[in-house]
Amino acid sequence: MVARIALIMRVFDEPGARFRLDDIATRTGLPRSTVHRILDQLLVTGWIQRRPEGYSLSAGASTARHSPAEHPELRSVAAPVLNRLHLDTGLVVHLGVLLGTDVLVLDRIAGRAAAGNAGTASRVGGRVPAHATALGKAILAQLPGEEIDTLFRPGLPKRSPRTIDDLPTLHQELGRIRARRGLAYENQELVLGTAAIAAAVRADGLLAAISVGGAVPLEKLERLGPLMLRAAAHVTQRLSGLDEVTEPVRPQSDGVLGRLLRTLPADGWV
């Protein structure tokens, strides 16, 4: 259900995009009746609007789903952890949330290893493909396989010669991440000559992660695994309001999509 809504919302990624019902069904590969039911729910809850020429995002939804300002608590809680990681490693540190098949970068701290590697460190508010980044893969590993299949039905675009570009390979990679307790690696998959390590933040319905990377060998980053797991667990603990870090419930959506889902009646989910 979450993946179907995310798939439909992703159709409206281009600013000012407007589509008819049949266009949305074709682009998502979902049954026309399913698309119609979801669109009706999104209309009622104010996430999209309908005009004679087609459906489009409402002004509020368009702004919220693309803005780091949508996640003030996550950014506030994670800030000291990101700073500590940066001071300890001198590398590029990121915080991001899942947005469709991309990661929305909420925060970034650049270090000495970032010089000349702008491709590694996306700007705050920018987006990077989830399947080609450690940030994204750490998040995707928290989702069930069927949601991965639905999200990436349109395909996995290559960003470098080493980008994963087929679903079977992506599923294998996500399985390895789960076996590593959620640690994800990126080895020249977004930009050649760069690598990153990430761990997922799991609390209050979030699909988020933190990462460290730069123009360094992956072998060096692998040694940071315990540090990354502790950092992610600390953010999870603070967000959950727990005194001790416990095994969290699997997250269901990113912040905007989570808020969207909470506006839909439970019996209307499809």
PDB file of N, CA and C in Angstrom, residues 2 27 61 123 127 145 169 208-210 268:
ATOM      1  N   VAL A   2       1.851   1.310   0.918  1.00  0.00           N
ATOM      2  CA  VAL A   2       2.740   2.463   0.966  1.00  0.00           C
ATOM      3  C   VAL A   2       3.461   2.631  -0.359  1.00  0.00           C
ATOM      4  N   ARG A  27       2.046   5.121 -16.382  1.00  0.00           N
ATOM      5  CA  ARG A  27       3.375   5.409 -15.840  1.00  0.00           C
ATOM      6  C   ARG A  27       3.715   4.539 -14.636  1.00  0.00           C
ATOM      7  N   ALA A  61       1.485  20.237  -0.713  1.00  0.00           N
ATOM      8  CA  ALA A  61       2.167  18.950  -0.833  1.00  0.00           C
ATOM      9  C   ALA A  61       3.447  19.084  -1.632  1.00  0.00           C
ATOM     10  N   ARG A 123      23.855  18.618  -2.197  1.00  0.00           N
ATOM     11  CA  ARG A 123      23.460  19.790  -1.412  1.00  0.00           C
ATOM     12  C   ARG A 123      22.254  19.453  -0.546  1.00  0.00           C
ATOM     13  N   ARG A 127      18.469  15.716  -4.142  1.00  0.00           N
ATOM     14  CA  ARG A 127      18.035  14.325  -4.169  1.00  0.00           C
ATOM     15  C   ARG A 127      19.054  13.466  -4.893  1.00  0.00           C
ATOM     16  N   GLY A 145      10.473  -7.060   0.283  1.00  0.00           N
ATOM     17  CA  GLY A 145      10.826  -7.210  -1.116  1.00  0.00           C
ATOM     18  C   GLY A 145       9.763  -6.741  -2.087  1.00  0.00           C
ATOM     19  N   THR A 169      19.865  -8.150  -8.523  1.00  0.00           N
ATOM     20  CA  THR A 169      21.110  -7.733  -7.875  1.00  0.00           C
ATOM     21  C   THR A 169      20.825  -6.812  -6.699  1.00  0.00           C
ATOM     22  N   ALA A 208      14.815   6.782   7.270  1.00  0.00           N
ATOM     23  CA  ALA A 208      15.932   7.724   7.234  1.00  0.00           C
ATOM     24  C   ALA A 208      17.240   6.987   7.436  1.00  0.00           C
ATOM     25  N   ALA A 209      18.357   7.682   7.181  1.00  0.00           N
ATOM     26  CA  ALA A 209      19.675   7.090   7.392  1.00  0.00           C
ATOM     27  C   ALA A 209      20.708   8.191   7.520  1.00  0.00           C
ATOM     28  N   ILE A 210      21.859   7.824   8.105  1.00  0.00           N
ATOM     29  CA  ILE A 210      23.011   8.715   8.164  1.00  0.00           C
ATOM     30  C   ILE A 210      24.163   8.019   7.455  1.00  0.00           C
ATOM     31  N   GLY A 268      -9.588   2.789   3.845  1.00  0.00           N
ATOM     32  CA  GLY A 268      -9.432   3.238   2.470  1.00  0.00           C
ATOM     33  C   GLY A 268      -8.096   2.876   1.879  1.00  0.00           C
TER      34      GLY A 268
END
